Amino acid sequence: FAGGGVGGGNDFQWCFSQVKGAIDEDVAEADIISTVEFNYSGELLATGDKGGRVVIFQREQESKNRPLSRGEYNVYSTFQSHEPEFDYLKSLEIEEKINKIRWLPQQNAAHFLLSTNDKTIKLWKISERDKRAEGYNLKDEDGRLRDPFRITTLRVPVLMPMDLMVEASPRRIFANAHTYHINSISVNSDHETYLSADDLRINLWHLEITDRSFNIVDIKPANMEELTEVITAAECHPHQCNVFVYSSSKGTIRLCDMRAAALCDRHSKFFEEPEDPSSRSFFSEIISSISDVKFSHSGRYMMTRDYLSVKVWDLNMENRPVETYQVHEYLRSKLCSLYENDCIFDKFECCWNGSDSAIMTGSYNNFFRMFDRNTRRDITLEASRENSKPRAMLKPRKVCTGGKRKKDEISVDSLDFNKKILHTAWHPKENVIAVAATNNLYIFQDKIN
Amino acid sequence: MVARGMKRKLYGSDNGGGSVWESQLQSVLDISLDKFQRDQALVEPSLLRSVLITNTLRQVQSVVKTHLSGVSFHPKLHTQPKKQPELLSTLGSIPAGHSASLCSLGVEDMEDDLMAWPSEEDLSLATAITGILNDLDAALDDDCGLSVPQRLPLASMENLPGDGRSKQNSTISHKTDGCRASILGNSSHMSNYLQEAVIDDLLLDIDTNVFEAEANSVSPCAFSFPADQLVKYLPPFSNSSAVSLTPASPPMVR
């Protein structure tokens, strides 16, 4: 089927909208995008990169003059969230790479987000300033203090309009609570607490309190030599503030209820699909390692991403997923090479659309895949500069797995494994998607409306 | 990064042919060991990666052990017991950091060379292999990438040989907490991190030699058995360092 057809039941067609980032062939390591996240309304889109910077894009209001053109995302704020640090005690450098950004629900005019690197989480406030006070009594217009003895009259400062300025300021710094590398943060539905997870532990924080956190999961064995499994991702339930899940390197997901005990080492539910003995190989465990877990917006399902597939689980059924989607099954026969070149350790993320009817995840060669859960149709699209004419429709891509290669198909051996799409995001309400391809951010929209 | 000396083959997902399976086993072993060694040299390897690689190595180890014990799930291999020594001498060549030269030969080549071995060598080889496996066991258990002393700060704070260390540390944690607070100028932290990471490090007798070591050298403490000790287990062959061999030359086991 041509053009689209995935994304909400109707026939949508994905079109190029915008691309952000340098065109240079030479990609600076610091510019590589490491996380992408829409806020709750979809008005703002945040990216974090390996250089520790956060760039926030804001959607322009649709103008009446051009009703058919959708709002574009333009830079709203850029700031340095994390700097490289040196841990003198352990003689280690702490990378400034932003691992995750999570927005807080908006409660006033300002926007808040949490950003984290391997060790430290920061709460940032992004606020607009479009007025300036003039006519201070104690200081001149240029800021110099006036001699108080020479002030003979008092006046009330007046607010004057000024050019819009967007300021980002760090309001809280949550540090020194993780021995291992933070892989996830997740804001709780109570809007007061959030969790952070590293390889072996999960901590629960209160947004107002920075000097302590509660450790709620600890899987560190008494003897580190016995360690065979680590935590790979964690997320709070979207509605039940006492429930969260965490995934492991062995392909299991544990759901925990914080009402049951202070320490949630004992899970309430344990999700694992029995292994298919016919497909067992030396790499079975590595490819079963879950790289991302996301609850559906409804809270009824959760989705997990492992190396070759995406699985949708019903929270009421622990023994197997309700849906399994193959992302790039043609790589199964190449696992040894992919192990050799480390690609097998790539951590792909996945995301739901606003209505939970479709899911999206990335692949190699700048391909990304979308699956419609209702029609069971899937599509492979490419994020590339060649398809970057405004409103150009994206052509579906196909990988040839054997036999004769048709025109427009690409063979498995021609795939570029350096071009990987690890981070994607779907607008919470509309069919607008953001796809991070190395140092470029692509924004695609559906053509209709 | 390439599996040194390994002829590239298309690896099918089937386990039908014994030689295909064996070459994949060899390849997985080589690649895993290479990664294992490289990660050992890093100051802070990724824990997820370390665990996955170590688990893969353990898997290979258990498969080879199963083979040795005579339980064969590959009929073709069972009829060619002489092929086993090559795989296991590969295991033996791990700590030397050299390529498992045998794997540079094609499977067909190995067969020819095997025929050249006198049969009375097989017995001594079997003994050597058992010894090597035990050593590999020890290597994996003691240094599964997670508890290398000094080089891996994450592990160095816990599980050092010396029992009771954690108990000892917790009793003095209050004192050093205050010490830590003044160093950093932060308010006192109650999290686990400080109690484990800071106190242990303060108490450790840090071996500064470790920090002077080159990043790319394999620290002798990384493996529990040095290369020269291993040599005595191996049959006396000439010690040439050639990696690529013609079928006619004697097989390398280092």
XYZ file of C-alpha atoms in Angstrom:
703
model
C 0.000 0.000 0.000
C 1.328 3.399 -0.868
C 1.934 6.513 1.061
C 0.617 5.855 4.459
C -2.325 4.203 6.009
C -0.910 4.010 9.496
C -1.761 6.281 12.323
C -5.246 6.298 13.615
C -7.529 4.218 11.525
C -7.993 6.598 8.653
C -5.719 6.835 5.694
C -2.998 9.160 6.756
C -0.055 10.067 4.645
C 3.153 11.090 6.252
C 4.867 14.133 4.818
C 8.083 15.884 5.515
C 7.638 19.033 7.558
C 10.958 20.252 8.919
C 14.495 19.196 9.694
C 16.691 20.774 12.371
C 20.420 20.471 12.660
C 23.551 20.821 10.567
C 23.838 19.329 7.119
C 27.566 18.668 7.441
C 28.799 15.192 6.734
C 31.160 15.622 9.668
C 29.017 15.178 12.712
C 30.350 16.573 15.962
C 29.865 14.054 18.749
C 28.347 16.691 21.006
C 25.572 17.373 18.510
C 24.254 13.830 18.494
C 20.692 13.918 19.795
C 20.210 11.600 22.743
C 16.574 12.190 23.704
C 13.384 13.680 22.215
C 10.183 14.488 24.090
C 6.958 16.392 23.432
C 5.328 18.119 26.378
C 1.784 17.296 27.475
C 0.087 19.662 25.037
C 2.473 19.052 22.168
C 3.172 22.737 21.944
C 6.766 22.220 23.000
C 9.313 19.686 21.755
C 12.533 19.189 23.694
C 15.739 17.529 22.565
C 18.840 16.709 24.556
C 22.236 15.967 23.070
C 25.550 14.393 23.950
C 27.025 17.793 24.658
C 24.638 18.262 27.573
C 22.502 20.871 25.816
C 18.734 21.059 25.732
C 16.967 22.686 22.806
C 13.252 23.386 23.071
C 11.147 24.036 20.001
C 7.765 25.730 20.145
C 4.988 25.290 17.671
C 3.906 28.440 15.938
C 0.266 29.301 16.137
C -1.493 28.483 12.907
C -2.003 31.670 11.009
C -5.304 32.576 9.459
C -3.596 33.577 6.267
C -2.391 30.087 5.527
C -4.918 27.758 7.091
C -3.567 24.702 5.318
C -0.059 24.974 6.620
C 0.494 23.383 9.929
C 2.268 25.137 12.739
C 6.015 24.857 12.444
C 8.341 24.178 15.322
C 10.930 26.878 15.906
C 13.607 27.249 18.502
C 12.165 28.543 21.741
C 14.999 28.078 24.195
C 18.491 26.601 24.264
C 20.490 26.008 27.397
C 23.337 23.988 28.763
C 21.723 21.529 31.120
C 24.666 19.426 32.216
C 28.402 19.932 32.108
C 31.034 17.228 32.140
C 32.089 16.490 35.674
C 34.998 14.742 37.226
C 34.449 12.455 40.150
C 37.706 12.833 42.025
C 36.977 10.067 44.450
C 36.598 7.435 41.782
C 38.800 9.094 39.202
C 35.974 9.036 36.676
C 34.654 11.471 34.196
C 30.879 11.843 34.277
C 29.477 12.385 30.817
C 27.295 15.394 30.211
C 25.143 13.511 27.730
C 21.429 14.005 28.401
C 19.962 10.534 28.796
C 16.323 11.531 29.259
C 14.058 14.556 29.367
C 10.622 14.396 30.924
C 8.177 17.280 31.031
C 6.087 18.130 34.049
C 2.410 18.900 33.494
C 1.969 22.611 33.138
C 0.533 24.332 36.188
C 1.174 27.998 35.464
C 2.688 30.174 32.794
C 6.096 28.602 33.165
C 7.158 25.210 31.823
C 9.101 22.684 33.843
C 11.125 19.724 32.711
C 13.442 17.174 34.253
C 16.673 16.374 32.461
C 19.221 13.813 33.523
C 22.687 12.607 32.653
C 24.280 9.469 34.122
C 24.348 10.767 37.674
C 22.395 13.982 38.229
C 18.798 15.009 37.584
C 17.883 18.666 37.217
C 14.553 20.431 37.287
C 14.506 23.327 34.844
C 12.048 26.173 34.738
C 11.475 27.746 31.366
C 9.678 31.033 31.604
C 8.932 33.944 29.357
C 9.698 37.478 30.107
C 8.104 40.117 27.913
C 7.965 43.034 30.309
C 10.604 44.957 32.066
C 10.294 47.261 35.030
C 11.565 50.765 34.514
C 11.865 53.649 36.878
C 13.560 52.105 39.881
C 14.283 54.373 42.777
C 17.546 52.928 43.936
C 19.275 52.322 40.649
C 19.698 53.996 37.284
C 18.438 52.641 34.006
C 21.819 51.122 33.337
C 21.833 49.398 36.678
C 24.209 51.575 38.622
C 23.198 52.181 42.162
C 22.079 55.682 42.938
C 23.349 57.442 45.969
C 20.458 57.092 48.400
C 21.083 60.518 49.908
C 20.459 62.164 46.592
C 17.073 60.675 46.079
C 14.501 63.368 46.663
C 11.388 61.815 45.207
C 9.888 58.369 45.042
C 8.227 56.876 42.069
C 6.495 53.613 41.288
C 8.349 51.539 38.700
C 6.378 50.968 35.524
C 6.232 47.751 33.533
C 7.189 48.356 29.948
C 6.975 45.821 27.141
C 10.225 44.343 25.860
C 11.279 41.757 23.305
C 10.284 38.305 24.366
C 13.012 36.562 26.307
C 12.833 32.933 27.250
C 14.806 32.067 30.326
C 15.774 28.654 31.565
C 16.876 28.352 35.149
C 17.737 25.277 37.197
C 15.329 25.126 40.110
C 16.364 21.852 41.687
C 19.391 19.651 41.417
C 18.955 16.033 42.496
C 22.438 14.671 42.887
C 24.457 11.969 44.573
C 21.767 9.331 44.725
C 22.923 6.985 42.005
C 26.007 4.844 42.104
C 25.321 3.435 38.665
C 24.236 5.054 35.422
C 20.757 6.556 35.311
C 18.787 5.131 32.399
C 15.259 6.413 33.140
C 13.272 9.118 34.840
C 9.510 9.185 35.040
C 7.128 11.762 36.494
C 4.400 10.294 38.668
C 0.718 10.980 38.071
C 0.528 12.728 41.427
C 2.691 15.479 39.911
C 4.645 15.622 43.132
C 7.010 12.721 42.882
C 9.109 11.092 40.227
C 11.307 8.054 39.948
C 14.849 7.651 38.647
C 16.368 4.305 37.731
C 19.947 3.189 37.258
C 21.343 -0.260 36.442
C 20.639 -1.675 39.874
C 18.406 0.694 41.803
C 15.292 2.811 41.522
C 14.771 5.888 43.657
C 11.634 7.869 44.360
C 11.983 11.615 44.722
C 9.774 14.470 45.766
C 10.110 17.343 43.342
C 10.608 19.798 46.180
C 13.221 17.825 48.078
C 16.706 17.415 46.715
C 18.763 16.168 49.607
C 17.169 12.789 49.916
C 15.278 10.173 47.994
C 13.667 6.861 48.820
C 15.210 3.766 47.384
C 12.314 1.578 46.254
C 14.036 -1.109 44.206
C 17.471 -2.571 44.785
C 18.598 -5.586 42.800
C 22.232 -5.364 43.661
C 23.374 -8.765 44.902
C 25.457 -9.048 48.042
C 28.209 -10.452 45.886
C 28.631 -8.512 42.654
C 30.041 -11.593 40.988
C 26.567 -13.071 41.150
C 25.121 -10.233 39.091
C 23.499 -11.534 35.936
C 20.682 -9.063 35.353
C 20.369 -5.269 35.388
C 17.540 -2.746 35.199
C 17.202 -1.252 31.745
C 14.163 1.052 31.958
C 11.434 2.139 34.365
C 8.214 4.088 34.140
C 5.395 5.271 36.397
C 1.848 4.252 35.574
C 0.033 7.164 33.887
C -2.924 7.128 36.285
C -2.142 4.998 39.317
C 0.461 6.849 41.316
C 1.342 3.754 43.325
C 2.249 1.594 40.321
C 5.410 1.515 38.261
C 7.205 -0.985 36.061
C 10.828 -1.749 35.353
C 12.391 -3.882 32.652
C 15.540 -5.982 32.739
C 18.381 -7.161 30.560
C 16.835 -10.628 30.551
C 13.658 -9.527 28.829
C 11.425 -9.439 31.874
C 9.193 -6.686 33.201
C 8.204 -6.307 36.819
C 5.213 -4.287 37.939
C 5.405 -2.999 41.470
C 2.862 -1.513 43.835
C 4.295 0.974 46.291
C 1.423 0.385 48.672
C 2.556 -3.166 49.278
C 5.917 -2.392 50.859
C 8.438 0.371 51.243
C 10.947 -1.621 49.284
C 9.496 -2.991 46.072
C 12.035 -5.733 45.523
C 9.152 -8.177 45.418
C 7.095 -7.482 42.370
C 3.337 -7.589 42.123
C 3.370 -8.831 38.561
C 6.060 -10.488 36.493
C 5.864 -10.329 32.716
C 7.932 -12.725 30.659
C 7.359 -14.489 27.383
C 8.556 -18.076 27.333
C 11.470 -18.549 25.000
C 10.945 -20.214 21.661
C 13.403 -23.125 21.798
C 13.669 -23.316 18.028
C 15.122 -19.844 17.784
C 17.586 -20.177 20.611
C 21.119 -18.981 19.901
C 24.084 -17.580 21.760
C 22.542 -14.166 21.310
C 19.091 -14.980 22.606
C 19.654 -13.267 25.894
C 21.255 -10.162 24.438
C 18.464 -9.621 21.943
C 15.836 -10.185 24.605
C 17.215 -7.349 26.699
C 14.533 -4.667 26.872
C 15.731 -1.231 25.827
C 12.536 0.725 26.495
C 9.203 0.323 28.265
C 6.232 2.671 27.826
C 2.740 2.573 29.220
C -0.105 3.294 26.842
C -1.944 6.546 27.484
C -4.910 4.517 28.669
C -2.816 2.751 31.271
C -4.216 -0.605 30.232
C -1.230 -1.711 28.157
C 2.500 -1.336 28.108
C 4.940 -1.685 25.251
C 8.480 -3.055 25.383
C 11.243 -2.824 22.811
C 13.902 -5.475 22.505
C 16.494 -5.725 19.765
C 14.347 -7.216 17.038
C 10.766 -6.574 18.064
C 8.187 -4.458 19.855
C 5.711 -6.169 22.146
C 2.453 -4.897 23.561
C 1.448 -6.365 26.916
C -1.921 -6.327 28.609
C -1.257 -5.537 32.252
C -3.720 -8.240 33.167
C -1.781 -10.969 31.397
C 1.714 -11.795 32.526
C 2.624 -14.888 30.604
C 2.888 -13.437 27.132
C 2.398 -10.219 25.166
C -0.872 -9.643 23.366
C 0.843 -8.293 20.277
C 4.315 -8.712 18.820
C 5.652 -6.652 15.946
C 8.853 -7.517 14.102
C 10.927 -4.437 13.519
C 13.767 -5.865 11.447
C 13.602 -9.640 11.562
C 16.050 -9.798 8.647
C 18.791 -8.994 11.136
C 18.330 -12.291 12.962
C 20.766 -14.072 10.652
C 23.311 -11.286 11.122
C 23.426 -11.322 14.886
C 27.012 -12.506 15.064
C 28.242 -9.578 12.973
C 26.034 -7.199 14.888
C 27.516 -8.543 18.108
C 30.977 -8.020 16.736
C 30.383 -4.401 15.736
C 28.441 -3.652 18.935
C 25.217 -2.781 17.135
C 23.479 -5.509 19.080
C 23.811 -3.304 22.154
C 21.967 -0.369 20.560
C 19.051 0.807 22.665
C 16.043 1.656 20.574
C 13.100 3.513 22.074
C 9.452 3.195 21.161
C 6.362 5.357 21.504
C 2.584 5.335 21.305
C 0.414 7.757 19.391
C -2.113 9.802 21.310
C -4.966 7.366 20.918
C -2.827 4.231 21.488
C -3.861 2.922 18.099
C -0.366 3.025 16.622
C 3.194 2.550 17.777
C 6.502 3.689 16.349
C 10.122 2.696 16.753
C 13.422 3.194 14.952
C 15.778 0.947 13.008
C 18.975 1.267 10.966
C 19.710 3.142 7.766
C 17.652 6.000 9.200
C 14.567 3.862 8.815
C 11.754 3.986 11.311
C 8.729 1.761 11.569
C 5.095 2.356 12.439
C 2.549 -0.289 13.311
C -1.206 0.197 13.292
C -2.628 -1.964 16.033
C -6.109 -2.071 14.540
C -5.427 -2.821 10.905
C -2.180 -4.669 11.639
C -0.577 -2.754 8.806
C 2.976 -1.556 9.119
C 5.121 0.872 7.228
C 8.802 1.641 6.972
C 9.819 5.232 6.352
C 13.162 6.954 6.051
C 14.434 10.161 7.587
C 16.764 11.574 5.002
C 17.671 14.864 3.442
C 16.671 13.543 0.043
C 13.038 13.458 1.042
C 13.107 16.876 2.594
C 11.084 19.047 0.319
C 8.336 20.827 2.237
C 5.221 18.735 2.458
C 6.779 16.046 0.286
C 5.079 12.750 0.886
C 7.241 10.021 2.313
C 7.618 6.939 0.229
C 7.435 3.631 2.036
C 10.733 1.767 2.129
C 11.336 -1.929 1.887
C 14.271 -4.098 2.781
C 14.944 -6.984 0.477
C 15.663 -10.080 2.495
C 16.675 -12.458 -0.196
C 16.191 -13.426 -3.761
C 15.791 -10.844 -6.400
C 15.913 -7.278 -5.269
C 13.118 -5.226 -6.672
C 13.571 -1.681 -7.754
C 13.501 0.769 -4.835
C 14.221 -2.004 -2.390
C 17.398 -2.000 -0.401
C 19.275 -5.154 0.445
C 20.203 -6.013 3.996
C 23.902 -5.819 3.240
C 23.563 -2.257 1.972
C 22.039 -0.963 5.183
C 24.053 1.689 6.943
C 24.343 0.585 10.542
C 25.838 3.891 11.584
C 22.608 5.643 10.756
C 20.420 4.505 13.584
C 17.157 5.968 14.780
C 17.097 5.377 18.504
C 14.825 8.225 19.611
C 11.378 9.060 18.291
C 8.414 10.933 19.733
C 4.753 11.229 18.799
C 2.695 14.359 19.455
C 0.219 13.575 22.258
C -2.806 14.720 20.308
C -2.035 15.003 16.624
C -0.271 13.054 13.943
C 3.004 14.874 14.191
C 6.164 12.908 14.854
C 9.706 13.858 15.729
C 12.518 11.532 14.659
C 16.124 11.981 15.745
C 18.653 10.850 13.156
C 22.098 11.286 14.685
C 22.439 15.077 14.807
C 19.325 15.950 12.857
C 15.765 16.227 14.092
C 13.100 15.461 11.506
C 9.492 16.492 11.962
C 6.838 14.774 9.896
C 3.112 15.438 9.746
C 0.166 13.833 8.110
C -1.051 15.513 4.984
C -4.728 15.647 5.661
C -5.849 18.593 7.716
C 37.023 -4.556 15.409
C 37.469 -7.892 13.768
C 37.726 -11.369 15.167
C 41.416 -11.665 14.485
C 42.401 -14.183 11.888
C 38.857 -15.390 11.521
C 37.700 -16.215 8.078
C 34.350 -14.594 7.578
C 31.489 -16.898 6.985
C 27.808 -16.432 6.549
C 26.338 -17.556 9.795
C 23.038 -19.278 9.339
C 20.611 -19.493 12.163
C 20.368 -23.237 11.887
C 22.407 -25.561 14.009
C 22.426 -28.288 11.421
C 26.036 -28.563 10.294
C 28.400 -29.351 13.110
C 31.186 -27.298 11.575
C 28.977 -24.257 11.119
C 27.900 -24.444 14.702
C 31.435 -24.917 15.834
C 32.727 -21.962 13.905
C 30.003 -19.830 15.340
C 30.886 -21.032 18.807
C 34.500 -20.181 18.112
C 33.543 -16.806 16.763
C 31.274 -15.944 19.661
C 33.998 -16.973 22.058
C 36.632 -14.877 20.321
C 34.460 -11.811 20.038
C 33.218 -12.105 23.609
C 36.704 -12.455 24.992
C 37.921 -9.526 22.970
C 35.123 -7.340 24.297
C 35.634 -8.669 27.797
C 39.291 -7.736 27.704
C 38.700 -4.320 26.227
C 36.070 -3.535 28.815
C 38.432 -4.601 31.572
C 40.799 -1.900 30.416
C 38.162 0.793 30.679
C 37.836 2.791 33.832
C 34.073 2.461 33.916
C 32.564 -0.042 31.495
C 28.833 -0.095 31.069
C 27.292 -2.482 33.557
C 24.615 -3.661 31.138
C 27.207 -4.466 28.516
C 29.464 -6.240 30.989
C 26.637 -8.386 32.248
C 25.503 -9.362 28.752
C 29.017 -10.213 27.576
C 29.789 -12.164 30.724
C 26.548 -14.104 30.423
C 27.413 -14.938 26.825
C 30.846 -16.145 27.849
C 29.297 -18.297 30.537
C 26.939 -19.720 27.972
C 29.813 -20.648 25.693
C 31.669 -22.093 28.620
C 28.775 -24.296 29.629
C 28.289 -25.465 26.061
C 31.924 -26.456 25.805
C 31.818 -28.161 29.176
C 28.777 -30.101 28.132
C 30.674 -31.186 25.099
C 33.633 -32.342 27.093
C 31.497 -34.352 29.412
C 30.493 -36.381 26.419
C 26.890 -35.290 26.192
C 26.666 -34.353 22.587
C 23.700 -32.651 21.003
C 25.411 -32.402 17.673
C 25.769 -35.849 16.121
C 28.365 -34.673 13.638
C 30.610 -33.331 16.313
C 30.290 -36.461 18.309
C 31.816 -38.437 15.516
C 34.747 -36.086 15.335
C 36.030 -35.885 18.856
C 39.396 -34.688 17.699
C 37.941 -31.360 16.798
C 37.351 -30.533 20.438
C 40.925 -29.754 21.403
C 41.057 -26.816 18.992
C 38.110 -25.076 20.593
C 39.447 -25.623 24.042
C 42.950 -24.559 23.249
C 41.279 -21.410 22.078
C 39.953 -21.045 25.579
C 43.445 -21.621 26.786
C 44.850 -18.825 24.702
C 42.546 -16.236 26.262
C 44.831 -14.567 28.760
C 47.716 -14.177 26.391
C 45.670 -11.711 24.446
C 46.842 -13.242 21.221
C 44.469 -14.433 18.620
C 43.359 -17.982 18.925
C 45.465 -18.917 15.974
C 43.682 -22.113 15.347
C 40.610 -20.259 14.342
C 42.564 -18.711 11.534
C 42.437 -22.051 9.857
C 39.397 -23.169 8.030
C 37.626 -26.112 9.483
C 38.877 -28.246 6.649
C 42.422 -27.206 7.414
C 42.056 -28.105 11.039
C 41.021 -31.584 10.122
C 44.225 -32.132 8.151
C 46.335 -30.920 10.997
C 44.507 -33.053 13.469
C 45.414 -36.105 11.492
C 49.024 -35.102 11.885
C 48.840 -35.222 15.680
C 50.111 -38.375 17.323
C 47.324 -40.005 19.268
C 49.227 -40.266 22.546
C 49.094 -36.465 22.701
C 45.338 -36.581 23.092
C 45.491 -37.803 26.658
C 47.773 -35.054 27.822
C 45.634 -32.605 25.948
C 42.533 -33.759 27.747
C 44.254 -33.093 31.042
C 45.454 -29.734 29.832
C 41.982 -28.847 28.661
C 40.432 -29.655 31.986
C 43.007 -27.481 33.648
C 42.312 -24.657 31.258
C 38.603 -24.908 31.824
C 39.070 -24.713 35.539
C 41.196 -21.669 35.136
C 38.621 -20.076 32.872
C 36.038 -20.842 35.498
C 38.125 -19.079 38.053
C 38.671 -16.164 35.719
C 35.004 -15.740 35.024
C 33.943 -16.143 38.603
C 36.499 -13.863 40.100
C 36.741 -11.307 37.406
C 33.460 -11.342 35.608
C 34.113 -7.814 34.591
C 32.411 -6.504 37.643
C 34.796 -6.930 40.473
C 38.189 -6.106 39.077
C 39.871 -4.420 41.983
C 40.971 -0.853 41.686
C 40.293 -0.460 37.963
C 36.533 -0.727 38.305
C 35.520 1.823 40.871
C 31.951 0.672 40.895
C 32.968 -2.706 42.186
C 35.952 -1.694 44.196
C 33.820 -0.301 46.934
C 32.148 -3.566 47.597
C 32.984 -7.207 47.690
C 36.682 -6.861 48.167
C 38.105 -10.030 49.655
C 37.920 -9.261 53.271
C 34.567 -10.061 54.656
C 32.895 -7.880 57.137
C 34.072 -4.836 55.320
C 30.594 -3.541 54.741
C 29.686 -3.974 58.384
C 32.812 -2.199 59.407
C 32.029 0.626 57.081
C 28.482 1.213 58.215
C 29.521 1.803 61.798
C 31.807 4.614 60.874
C 29.603 6.013 58.187
C 28.289 8.729 60.424
C 31.686 10.170 61.025
C 32.709 10.148 57.435
C 29.332 11.503 56.381
C 30.195 14.661 58.143
C 33.614 14.577 56.602
C 32.069 14.149 53.178
C 29.646 16.975 53.753
C 32.383 19.411 54.559
C 34.397 18.407 51.538
C 31.552 19.011 49.165
C 29.828 21.726 51.034
C 26.516 19.984 50.671
C 23.989 19.287 53.321
C 24.212 15.779 54.703
C 22.989 13.076 52.399
C 21.243 10.023 53.617
C 21.350 7.962 50.455
C 23.058 4.616 50.038
C 25.497 6.069 47.610
C 27.547 7.831 50.186
C 27.636 5.007 52.621
C 28.910 2.601 50.057
C 30.908 4.589 47.576
C 32.656 7.162 49.667
C 33.485 5.285 52.809
C 34.903 2.263 51.057
C 37.055 4.384 48.841
C 38.369 6.332 51.758
C 39.343 3.139 53.453
C 40.887 1.452 50.487
C 44.574 1.281 50.236
C 44.638 2.579 46.725
C 47.265 1.028 44.550
C 48.539 3.975 42.569
C 50.303 1.676 40.157
C 46.921 1.024 38.667
C 46.475 4.630 37.603
C 49.855 4.657 35.972
C 49.145 1.634 33.855
C 48.563 2.171 30.188
C 44.954 1.980 29.207
C 45.535 -0.626 26.582
C 47.640 -3.041 28.511
C 46.027 -5.986 30.091
C 46.573 -5.661 33.778
C 48.026 -8.806 35.233
C 45.465 -8.678 37.963
C 42.661 -8.847 35.427
C 43.056 -12.556 35.023
C 43.708 -15.039 37.691
C 46.262 -16.889 35.658
C 49.126 -15.269 33.792
C 49.991 -16.341 30.298
C 53.277 -18.006 31.108
C 51.653 -20.179 33.715
C 49.253 -21.369 31.102
C 51.959 -22.348 28.677
C 53.071 -25.212 30.857
C 49.690 -26.832 30.333
C 50.071 -26.833 26.615
C 51.861 -29.385 24.471
C 55.363 -28.328 23.466
C 55.003 -26.671 20.079
C 57.184 -24.108 18.484
C 56.354 -20.674 19.654
C 56.119 -18.838 16.380
C 53.903 -15.823 16.390
C 52.566 -16.163 12.877
C 48.870 -15.587 12.730
C 48.065 -16.751 9.273
C 49.153 -20.269 8.616
C 49.258 -22.540 5.670
C 47.686 -25.909 6.160
C 51.031 -27.666 6.050
C 52.544 -25.982 9.083
C 52.050 -27.316 12.573
C 48.997 -25.946 14.362
C 49.385 -23.176 16.902
C 47.835 -23.516 20.269
C 48.817 -20.202 21.764
